[in-house]
Every structure is written in C-alpha cells, then in structure tokens.
Amino acid sequence: MDNLNLDQHISHRYNEELEDLRSRVLNMGGLVEQQVSSGLKALLELDSELGEAVFNSDFEINALEVEIDEACTEILARRQPAASDLRLVMTVIKAISDLERIGDEAEKFGKVAMRLSGTGSRPTYFSELRHLGEHVKSVLRDTLDAFARMDAEAALLTASRDDAIDREYNSLSRLLISHMMEDPREIKSVLEVFWCARALERIGDHANNICEYVVYLVKGKDIRHTSQQRKLESKRDQQ
Amino acid sequence: MTKPVETSTQDRNSQLLAEFKTTTGDVRVEDPKMRMDNVDVHYGDNQAIYGVDLDLGKNEVLAMIGPSGCGKSTFLRCMNRMNDTVDSCRVSGTFSLEGQDIYAPDQDVVLLRARIGMVFQKPNPFPKSIYDNVAYGPRIHGLASSKDELDHIVETSLKRASIWNEVKDRLDAPGTGLSGGQQQRLCIARTIAVSPEIILMDEPCSALDPIATASIEELIDELRQNFTIAIVTHSMQQAARVSQRTAYFHLGRLIELGDTNTIFTNPSHELTENYITGRFG
C-alpha cells in the first residue's frame, strides 16, 4: 500500500503523536547530517576548534535517541498501533539507533581532527577521503529525504548506492595499506585516515539500513539481508 | 477542523467500496470444516450481506471484525440458522458443514444447533442450577444413558470451560448467581456439553471486565484443540490475540481475509488498513 495516510486517524491526539514522532526523527536526522558535515570539514581542514565542537555536540544526538525511544514505548503501550502505524513505530525505533551510531562516527572525525591538527602536516590521501566523504554525505541526505517523503522507490535507489561506497572504501584502504607498508614512519598518521575512511563506510551502512526500514514502513516488506538482485525483484513485484 | 479530515477518509472509503469486486486474500482452505458460498442475506428489502465466500478451517479460530452494521453478526447467525428466527430475514447461498447443506429442507435445526453451538454477547444462563444448565442439552439430545454419564458430561464440560473448581461444591446453586465472567464460562460449558463441532461466539467478552475477558480468551485458545471457533468481536486487539485468521467485513462485503499476523501488520486492502488503524470506525 503506497498511500500511507498517517495523519487521518479519528483521534487527533494520535495524529499529533505520530506526527511529532516523525518530526523528532527528522530533527535528529538533521542534527546527525550536520555533525557528519562539520566533522568531515574539521578533519579535512585540520580545524581543532570545529573538531572539538563536533565532539562536544554528540550528547545532543544521544539524548534525542533516548527521548524518541521513550515516545515510541508510550505509543506502543497506549495506542497498540497496527499495520502502517505499527511499522512506523518499529521503523523509528530502529532508525534512531542507526542515526545515533552515525553520530558516534561523526564524533570520531572531530577527535581525529583535534589530534591531527597538532601535528601541523596534512596526511596523505585526504582528497580521496574528501571524495568518499561527499559520496557518503549525499547518500545520507537522500536517505533522510526518502524517510521524510516515505518514498520506498527513492529508498531502494539510495540503498543500491551502498555497494559503490564499499568499493570506494576498499580501494582507499588498499592505497592506505600500501602506503603504510612502503613507509612505516607514516603508519600512525595513515591509520588515522584509515579509521576515518572506515567510519565513512560505516555511515554508509547505517544509511543503507535506514533505507531498508523505509521500504518496510511503506511496503510492509522486510528486505534486510537480501541481495541487491532480490531487492530489485522486490521493487518490480510491488509495481 | 475535524470535519474535513473525517470527510476525506469517508469519501475515500466510499470510493473503495464502489470499486470493490472480490475479497482480497484466500477465502478457501483445504478440507474446511464449513464452506460458505455466494451468501446473500436480506432483511426485507435491505441487503445485509453481498456474495460472501468463506471457508472455516478445522480447529482454527476465525475472527470476524468490522464496523457496526457491517453484517458480521448477521453472517455468524447464518452459520447455525439462528436467522431462521427472524421473520424478515432471507438467506441465499450454500453453507456446507463437511459436505452437508445445513439449509437443506430435511435438516433438523435443533440437531444442527447442537453441532454448531453459539455463545452470545450477554451471558444468558438458564434460570436453573449450574448443573441443570449444563445437563439440559445432553438430556434433550439423549446423550447420556445414566445419571453417572450425565454427571461425567457436566463435570467434563465445566472443567473444559475452566470453571469446575469454582463451582464444583455448589452445582445446585442458580446459574444466574454467578459473576458475569463465570456466567459466560457456564454458557460455554453448556455449549460444549453437547459436543459441538463448531462454536460461534458473538462478542462473547463485550459485557465482561478485563480479567474475565482474559480468562475467556485463554479458554478459547484451549478449546481450539477440540473445536472450530468463529468469533465476532468489536475489539481488534482481541481478534489479534485469539485468532489465526481474520476476516474484515465492511457494509456487507467481505473485504479481506488473511492470516491474523499479516492483517494486523500489513493488510492488503486500504479499507482494512483504515479500519484497524483507527482512521475509520
């Protein structure tokens, strides 16, 4: 069923509760997007001050996760939601966990920025990291957009981009490993880049998870742990 | 502020109903206990049920849900010809109980109602003792050839209805002296005393408190081992708790029928979705 009328309940208060839940998630998503963006900026420009700000802001995201979790529990207890309403609550519970993890990854950028800015030198492979970062930011933005619009097609399309992120990350890791083997003096600083690349790949995975939840929310179909081929088949089945 | 929202869902529902052609989901089961084909019901000139096909599977609990006036109770009452008692009611279509047409002219209706028993919304014990309430059916059907046999039937039925321990020391007490929940369990014992094959329940817990409701629901789950049950309920949560399959009725049409888990997590038809999520009552 594509027509999710989440705001058409006879109970207005119930409408408001569900709408409030959605906006809180979007708010959290916005905050997380900002953290990823600022964290990457801090890292790539070796901006210690910005890095520290990112590091110190993570608690806001954590607090939102707790708050939204509680709101979900209350809705489950009081409303016994069914069908699409139930799927919305389940989706939110899962999505906020992934968003909180993305926040943690962004926090890492801040910490690395603070560490590296002291050294004065720009580590290698920053342009590759920047490129991967832009890719991941774009996927995250499209993921949150798909959730906001409850667009399963957009979510499936965005989910299909995770493979490209993984390939780019693998390619970058190979470069970094070769570099560390060639010049062991650089290992310490190259490892910092490595962990950041890994964090970006993890952000991509979390965004992928959220896309899968959106498909579940809209279509009622659980596509987690299915291959890309089967995801595309499921897309065709629904048409 | 309120009206526009309700109107749009109602308009949408009217549109969906106009487009309705056939039931979504599998109405048929293999080797059904009862098969219902193309059932129409009229009260005078008013049609209450439109072309319903439905199978009742063996040893299942089938829940029938839908808004007030959707015809679910009317349909339930057709299943043991209780609608025969309503003058203006005309039933067409076939109801086959394991291949036997229950509306055949030579069908013994009293015997039918022993095979397909009914439990009503308001507990209605006879103005007799607890013992006689349960013994009445077996007596008139000649199911016991001795007092001992009758005692055994009464005890077994009261045990199966999970009320034996509460009443075993006062079987001579009037049935009407029991609490609401106990009365309903007595009525269930009365129904099962004649060894029915199917038990029809028309909102059996509507008049009961939550604790009595929970014990009846537990009982329904136990009864399923030996009987087939069709239950009409206004409580969607109850339908979700007790049944294996759920049928959604809307203005006399069977809109959707499916596995209860699926109906309550991902129904296929928009009318079903609207009802169970409280967008339409």
PDB file of C-alpha atoms in Angstrom, chain A residues 12-230:
ATOM      1  CA  HIS A  12      -6.439  13.905  16.630  1.00  0.00           C
ATOM      2  CA  ARG A  13      -4.159  13.373  19.544  1.00  0.00           C
ATOM      3  CA  TYR A  14      -2.947  10.124  17.987  1.00  0.00           C
ATOM      4  CA  ASN A  15      -2.315  12.000  14.729  1.00  0.00           C
ATOM      5  CA  GLU A  16      -0.258  14.537  16.641  1.00  0.00           C
ATOM      6  CA  GLU A  17       1.713  11.891  18.499  1.00  0.00           C
ATOM      7  CA  LEU A  18       2.712  10.135  15.283  1.00  0.00           C
ATOM      8  CA  GLU A  19       3.456  13.388  13.510  1.00  0.00           C
ATOM      9  CA  ASP A  20       5.541  14.515  16.474  1.00  0.00           C
ATOM     10  CA  LEU A  21       7.445  11.244  16.330  1.00  0.00           C
ATOM     11  CA  ARG A  22       8.262  11.741  12.656  1.00  0.00           C
ATOM     12  CA  SER A  23       9.424  15.304  13.130  1.00  0.00           C
ATOM     13  CA  ARG A  24      11.623  14.343  16.055  1.00  0.00           C
ATOM     14  CA  VAL A  25      13.317  11.732  13.893  1.00  0.00           C
ATOM     15  CA  LEU A  26      13.797  14.242  11.085  1.00  0.00           C
ATOM     16  CA  ASN A  27      15.184  16.701  13.597  1.00  0.00           C
ATOM     17  CA  MET A  28      17.628  14.068  14.835  1.00  0.00           C
ATOM     18  CA  GLY A  29      18.497  13.271  11.217  1.00  0.00           C
ATOM     19  CA  GLY A  30      19.225  16.906  10.525  1.00  0.00           C
ATOM     20  CA  LEU A  31      21.476  17.137  13.534  1.00  0.00           C
ATOM     21  CA  VAL A  32      23.324  13.986  12.519  1.00  0.00           C
ATOM     22  CA  GLU A  33      23.787  15.294   8.958  1.00  0.00           C
ATOM     23  CA  GLN A  34      25.220  18.470  10.373  1.00  0.00           C
ATOM     24  CA  GLN A  35      27.589  16.566  12.646  1.00  0.00           C
ATOM     25  CA  VAL A  36      28.861  14.460   9.742  1.00  0.00           C
ATOM     26  CA  SER A  37      29.360  17.550   7.608  1.00  0.00           C
ATOM     27  CA  SER A  38      31.097  19.569  10.346  1.00  0.00           C
ATOM     28  CA  GLY A  39      33.116  16.565  11.466  1.00  0.00           C
ATOM     29  CA  LEU A  40      34.443  15.978   7.945  1.00  0.00           C
ATOM     30  CA  LYS A  41      35.157  19.687   7.491  1.00  0.00           C
ATOM     31  CA  ALA A  42      37.036  19.781  10.782  1.00  0.00           C
ATOM     32  CA  LEU A  43      39.049  16.745   9.756  1.00  0.00           C
ATOM     33  CA  LEU A  44      39.882  17.785   6.208  1.00  0.00           C
ATOM     34  CA  GLU A  45      40.790  21.339   7.231  1.00  0.00           C
ATOM     35  CA  LEU A  46      42.506  20.163  10.404  1.00  0.00           C
ATOM     36  CA  ASP A  47      40.288  22.555  12.355  1.00  0.00           C
ATOM     37  CA  SER A  48      40.754  21.633  16.002  1.00  0.00           C
ATOM     38  CA  GLU A  49      38.172  24.063  17.279  1.00  0.00           C
ATOM     39  CA  LEU A  50      35.458  22.761  14.966  1.00  0.00           C
ATOM     40  CA  GLY A  51      36.509  19.229  15.812  1.00  0.00           C
ATOM     41  CA  GLU A  52      36.051  19.924  19.479  1.00  0.00           C
ATOM     42  CA  ALA A  53      32.634  21.435  18.852  1.00  0.00           C
ATOM     43  CA  VAL A  54      31.571  18.300  16.987  1.00  0.00           C
ATOM     44  CA  PHE A  55      32.936  16.124  19.763  1.00  0.00           C
ATOM     45  CA  ASN A  56      31.046  18.091  22.388  1.00  0.00           C
ATOM     46  CA  SER A  57      27.749  18.063  20.477  1.00  0.00           C
ATOM     47  CA  ASP A  58      27.318  14.326  20.253  1.00  0.00           C
ATOM     48  CA  PHE A  59      25.468  14.215  23.564  1.00  0.00           C
ATOM     49  CA  GLU A  60      22.518  16.019  21.926  1.00  0.00           C
ATOM     50  CA  ILE A  61      22.076  13.192  19.473  1.00  0.00           C
ATOM     51  CA  ASN A  62      22.297  10.613  22.255  1.00  0.00           C
ATOM     52  CA  ALA A  63      19.670  12.482  24.252  1.00  0.00           C
ATOM     53  CA  LEU A  64      17.338  12.518  21.248  1.00  0.00           C
ATOM     54  CA  GLU A  65      17.692   8.758  20.844  1.00  0.00           C
ATOM     55  CA  VAL A  66      16.602   8.219  24.441  1.00  0.00           C
ATOM     56  CA  GLU A  67      13.745  10.689  24.145  1.00  0.00           C
ATOM     57  CA  ILE A  68      12.369   9.256  20.915  1.00  0.00           C
ATOM     58  CA  ASP A  69      12.696   5.698  22.233  1.00  0.00           C
ATOM     59  CA  GLU A  70      10.565   6.654  25.172  1.00  0.00           C
ATOM     60  CA  ALA A  71       7.968   8.275  22.930  1.00  0.00           C
ATOM     61  CA  CYS A  72       7.792   5.047  20.906  1.00  0.00           C
ATOM     62  CA  THR A  73       7.322   2.948  24.038  1.00  0.00           C
ATOM     63  CA  GLU A  74       4.477   5.202  25.159  1.00  0.00           C
ATOM     64  CA  ILE A  75       2.732   4.951  21.799  1.00  0.00           C
ATOM     65  CA  LEU A  76       3.057   1.151  21.838  1.00  0.00           C
ATOM     66  CA  ALA A  77       1.661   0.977  25.349  1.00  0.00           C
ATOM     67  CA  ARG A  78      -1.192   3.395  24.922  1.00  0.00           C
ATOM     68  CA  ARG A  79      -2.242   3.063  21.312  1.00  0.00           C
ATOM     69  CA  GLN A  80      -1.462  -0.574  20.368  1.00  0.00           C
ATOM     70  CA  PRO A  81      -0.728   0.619  16.849  1.00  0.00           C
ATOM     71  CA  ALA A  82      -1.488  -1.693  13.958  1.00  0.00           C
ATOM     72  CA  ALA A  83      -0.398  -2.053  10.337  1.00  0.00           C
ATOM     73  CA  SER A  84       1.328   1.065   8.969  1.00  0.00           C
ATOM     74  CA  ASP A  85       1.269   2.836  12.321  1.00  0.00           C
ATOM     75  CA  LEU A  86       2.984  -0.147  13.934  1.00  0.00           C
ATOM     76  CA  ARG A  87       5.513  -0.281  11.122  1.00  0.00           C
ATOM     77  CA  LEU A  88       6.205   3.428  11.595  1.00  0.00           C
ATOM     78  CA  VAL A  89       6.958   2.974  15.289  1.00  0.00           C
ATOM     79  CA  MET A  90       9.149  -0.062  14.597  1.00  0.00           C
ATOM     80  CA  THR A  91      10.958   1.851  11.851  1.00  0.00           C
ATOM     81  CA  VAL A  92      11.579   4.805  14.128  1.00  0.00           C
ATOM     82  CA  ILE A  93      12.938   2.591  16.921  1.00  0.00           C
ATOM     83  CA  LYS A  94      15.423   1.036  14.522  1.00  0.00           C
ATOM     84  CA  ALA A  95      16.298   4.185  12.588  1.00  0.00           C
ATOM     85  CA  ILE A  96      17.206   6.241  15.648  1.00  0.00           C
ATOM     86  CA  SER A  97      19.675   3.581  16.690  1.00  0.00           C
ATOM     87  CA  ASP A  98      21.387   3.813  13.309  1.00  0.00           C
ATOM     88  CA  LEU A  99      21.289   7.616  13.456  1.00  0.00           C
ATOM     89  CA  GLU A 100      22.902   7.588  16.890  1.00  0.00           C
ATOM     90  CA  ARG A 101      25.689   5.357  15.553  1.00  0.00           C
ATOM     91  CA  ILE A 102      26.215   7.755  12.658  1.00  0.00           C
ATOM     92  CA  GLY A 103      26.552  10.477  15.250  1.00  0.00           C
ATOM     93  CA  ASP A 104      29.235   8.438  17.008  1.00  0.00           C
ATOM     94  CA  GLU A 105      31.145   8.055  13.742  1.00  0.00           C
ATOM     95  CA  ALA A 106      30.951  11.799  13.153  1.00  0.00           C
ATOM     96  CA  GLU A 107      32.280  12.345  16.666  1.00  0.00           C
ATOM     97  CA  LYS A 108      35.352  10.324  15.633  1.00  0.00           C
ATOM     98  CA  PHE A 109      36.096  12.833  12.847  1.00  0.00           C
ATOM     99  CA  GLY A 110      36.100  15.562  15.453  1.00  0.00           C
ATOM    100  CA  LYS A 111      38.511  13.658  17.678  1.00  0.00           C
ATOM    101  CA  VAL A 112      40.885  12.855  14.816  1.00  0.00           C
ATOM    102  CA  ALA A 113      40.760  16.494  13.702  1.00  0.00           C
ATOM    103  CA  MET A 114      41.861  17.576  17.170  1.00  0.00           C
ATOM    104  CA  ARG A 115      44.683  15.007  17.186  1.00  0.00           C
ATOM    105  CA  LEU A 116      45.993  15.665  13.682  1.00  0.00           C
ATOM    106  CA  SER A 117      45.765  19.471  13.819  1.00  0.00           C
ATOM    107  CA  GLY A 118      48.543  19.460  16.405  1.00  0.00           C
ATOM    108  CA  THR A 119      50.995  17.743  14.029  1.00  0.00           C
ATOM    109  CA  GLY A 120      50.927  20.608  11.523  1.00  0.00           C
ATOM    110  CA  SER A 121      51.226  18.359   8.468  1.00  0.00           C
ATOM    111  CA  ARG A 122      48.455  17.282   6.113  1.00  0.00           C
ATOM    112  CA  PRO A 123      48.209  13.491   5.929  1.00  0.00           C
ATOM    113  CA  THR A 124      48.103  11.802   2.557  1.00  0.00           C
ATOM    114  CA  TYR A 125      45.017  10.650   0.730  1.00  0.00           C
ATOM    115  CA  PHE A 126      42.892  13.480   2.073  1.00  0.00           C
ATOM    116  CA  SER A 127      41.461  14.139  -1.403  1.00  0.00           C
ATOM    117  CA  GLU A 128      40.310  10.516  -1.635  1.00  0.00           C
ATOM    118  CA  LEU A 129      38.833  10.839   1.841  1.00  0.00           C
ATOM    119  CA  ARG A 130      37.089  14.046   0.826  1.00  0.00           C
ATOM    120  CA  HIS A 131      35.611  12.304  -2.206  1.00  0.00           C
ATOM    121  CA  LEU A 132      34.380   9.358  -0.145  1.00  0.00           C
ATOM    122  CA  GLY A 133      33.002  11.849   2.363  1.00  0.00           C
ATOM    123  CA  GLU A 134      30.979  13.679  -0.279  1.00  0.00           C
ATOM    124  CA  HIS A 135      29.632  10.397  -1.559  1.00  0.00           C
ATOM    125  CA  VAL A 136      28.526   9.309   1.906  1.00  0.00           C
ATOM    126  CA  LYS A 137      27.035  12.722   2.744  1.00  0.00           C
ATOM    127  CA  SER A 138      24.978  12.573  -0.423  1.00  0.00           C
ATOM    128  CA  VAL A 139      23.697   9.079   0.408  1.00  0.00           C
ATOM    129  CA  LEU A 140      22.828  10.171   3.960  1.00  0.00           C
ATOM    130  CA  ARG A 141      20.945  13.208   2.671  1.00  0.00           C
ATOM    131  CA  ASP A 142      18.975  11.109   0.184  1.00  0.00           C
ATOM    132  CA  THR A 143      18.232   8.521   2.888  1.00  0.00           C
ATOM    133  CA  LEU A 144      16.736  11.109   5.217  1.00  0.00           C
ATOM    134  CA  ASP A 145      14.866  12.597   2.294  1.00  0.00           C
ATOM    135  CA  ALA A 146      13.372   9.183   1.451  1.00  0.00           C
ATOM    136  CA  PHE A 147      12.271   8.811   5.069  1.00  0.00           C
ATOM    137  CA  ALA A 148      10.766  12.294   5.142  1.00  0.00           C
ATOM    138  CA  ARG A 149       8.778  11.637   1.975  1.00  0.00           C
ATOM    139  CA  MET A 150       8.148   7.960   2.864  1.00  0.00           C
ATOM    140  CA  ASP A 151       9.353   7.135  -0.624  1.00  0.00           C
ATOM    141  CA  ALA A 152      10.200   3.446  -0.959  1.00  0.00           C
ATOM    142  CA  GLU A 153      11.430   3.809  -4.534  1.00  0.00           C
ATOM    143  CA  ALA A 154      13.887   6.520  -3.537  1.00  0.00           C
ATOM    144  CA  ALA A 155      14.964   4.435  -0.549  1.00  0.00           C
ATOM    145  CA  LEU A 156      15.667   1.401  -2.746  1.00  0.00           C
ATOM    146  CA  LEU A 157      17.627   3.544  -5.187  1.00  0.00           C
ATOM    147  CA  THR A 158      19.678   5.062  -2.371  1.00  0.00           C
ATOM    148  CA  ALA A 159      20.275   1.634  -0.814  1.00  0.00           C
ATOM    149  CA  SER A 160      21.693   0.426  -4.117  1.00  0.00           C
ATOM    150  CA  ARG A 161      24.467   3.013  -3.841  1.00  0.00           C
ATOM    151  CA  ASP A 162      25.996   1.327  -0.782  1.00  0.00           C
ATOM    152  CA  ASP A 163      27.962  -1.077  -2.980  1.00  0.00           C
ATOM    153  CA  ALA A 164      29.708   1.863  -4.646  1.00  0.00           C
ATOM    154  CA  ILE A 165      30.645   3.290  -1.240  1.00  0.00           C
ATOM    155  CA  ASP A 166      32.051  -0.096  -0.184  1.00  0.00           C
ATOM    156  CA  ARG A 167      34.084  -0.311  -3.397  1.00  0.00           C
ATOM    157  CA  GLU A 168      35.471   3.173  -2.927  1.00  0.00           C
ATOM    158  CA  TYR A 169      36.347   2.403   0.690  1.00  0.00           C
ATOM    159  CA  ASN A 170      38.064  -0.874  -0.280  1.00  0.00           C
ATOM    160  CA  SER A 171      40.041   0.908  -2.933  1.00  0.00           C
ATOM    161  CA  LEU A 172      41.117   3.615  -0.461  1.00  0.00           C
ATOM    162  CA  SER A 173      42.051   1.022   2.192  1.00  0.00           C
ATOM    163  CA  ARG A 174      44.290  -0.751  -0.310  1.00  0.00           C
ATOM    164  CA  LEU A 175      46.044   2.529  -1.066  1.00  0.00           C
ATOM    165  CA  LEU A 176      46.474   3.285   2.630  1.00  0.00           C
ATOM    166  CA  ILE A 177      47.785  -0.210   3.419  1.00  0.00           C
ATOM    167  CA  SER A 178      50.315   0.002   0.573  1.00  0.00           C
ATOM    168  CA  HIS A 179      51.426   3.372   1.840  1.00  0.00           C
ATOM    169  CA  MET A 180      51.906   2.032   5.371  1.00  0.00           C
ATOM    170  CA  MET A 181      53.947  -0.884   4.038  1.00  0.00           C
ATOM    171  CA  GLU A 182      56.099   1.426   1.932  1.00  0.00           C
ATOM    172  CA  ASP A 183      56.728   3.944   4.687  1.00  0.00           C
ATOM    173  CA  PRO A 184      56.241   2.610   8.216  1.00  0.00           C
ATOM    174  CA  ARG A 185      57.072   6.036   9.692  1.00  0.00           C
ATOM    175  CA  GLU A 186      53.720   7.211   8.329  1.00  0.00           C
ATOM    176  CA  ILE A 187      51.717   4.384   9.910  1.00  0.00           C
ATOM    177  CA  LYS A 188      50.431   6.451  12.819  1.00  0.00           C
ATOM    178  CA  SER A 189      49.014   9.256  10.716  1.00  0.00           C
ATOM    179  CA  VAL A 190      47.830   6.988   7.892  1.00  0.00           C
ATOM    180  CA  LEU A 191      45.943   4.874  10.420  1.00  0.00           C
ATOM    181  CA  GLU A 192      44.005   7.973  11.464  1.00  0.00           C
ATOM    182  CA  VAL A 193      42.913   8.379   7.847  1.00  0.00           C
ATOM    183  CA  PHE A 194      42.118   4.680   7.740  1.00  0.00           C
ATOM    184  CA  TRP A 195      39.806   4.852  10.744  1.00  0.00           C
ATOM    185  CA  CYS A 196      38.048   7.855   9.221  1.00  0.00           C
ATOM    186  CA  ALA A 197      37.551   6.030   5.951  1.00  0.00           C
ATOM    187  CA  ARG A 198      36.174   3.094   7.930  1.00  0.00           C
ATOM    188  CA  ALA A 199      33.855   5.433   9.809  1.00  0.00           C
ATOM    189  CA  LEU A 200      32.545   6.776   6.493  1.00  0.00           C
ATOM    190  CA  GLU A 201      31.925   3.253   5.248  1.00  0.00           C
ATOM    191  CA  ARG A 202      30.042   2.515   8.468  1.00  0.00           C
ATOM    192  CA  ILE A 203      27.924   5.640   7.981  1.00  0.00           C
ATOM    193  CA  GLY A 204      27.065   4.317   4.537  1.00  0.00           C
ATOM    194  CA  ASP A 205      25.971   1.005   6.087  1.00  0.00           C
ATOM    195  CA  HIS A 206      23.766   2.744   8.640  1.00  0.00           C
ATOM    196  CA  ALA A 207      22.167   4.855   5.905  1.00  0.00           C
ATOM    197  CA  ASN A 208      21.569   1.641   3.960  1.00  0.00           C
ATOM    198  CA  ASN A 209      19.829   0.155   7.000  1.00  0.00           C
ATOM    199  CA  ILE A 210      17.547   3.177   7.261  1.00  0.00           C
ATOM    200  CA  CYS A 211      16.641   2.839   3.579  1.00  0.00           C
ATOM    201  CA  GLU A 212      15.637  -0.771   4.222  1.00  0.00           C
ATOM    202  CA  TYR A 213      13.446   0.341   7.141  1.00  0.00           C
ATOM    203  CA  VAL A 214      11.727   2.900   4.879  1.00  0.00           C
ATOM    204  CA  VAL A 215      10.866   0.148   2.401  1.00  0.00           C
ATOM    205  CA  TYR A 216       9.473  -1.915   5.295  1.00  0.00           C
ATOM    206  CA  LEU A 217       7.466   1.069   6.523  1.00  0.00           C
ATOM    207  CA  VAL A 218       5.919   1.843   3.143  1.00  0.00           C
ATOM    208  CA  LYS A 219       5.625  -1.608   1.576  1.00  0.00           C
ATOM    209  CA  GLY A 220       5.451  -3.864   4.629  1.00  0.00           C
ATOM    210  CA  LYS A 221       8.258  -5.896   3.103  1.00  0.00           C
ATOM    211  CA  ASP A 222      11.425  -6.671   5.064  1.00  0.00           C
ATOM    212  CA  ILE A 223      14.340  -6.509   2.632  1.00  0.00           C
ATOM    213  CA  ARG A 224      17.128  -6.670   5.206  1.00  0.00           C
ATOM    214  CA  HIS A 225      19.855  -9.185   4.429  1.00  0.00           C
ATOM    215  CA  THR A 226      18.634  -9.707   0.884  1.00  0.00           C
ATOM    216  CA  SER A 227      20.882  -9.419  -2.100  1.00  0.00           C
ATOM    217  CA  GLN A 228      20.792  -6.451  -4.430  1.00  0.00           C
ATOM    218  CA  GLN A 229      19.172  -8.691  -7.052  1.00  0.00           C
ATOM    219  CA  ARG A 230      16.345  -9.649  -4.730  1.00  0.00           C
TER     220      ARG A 230
END
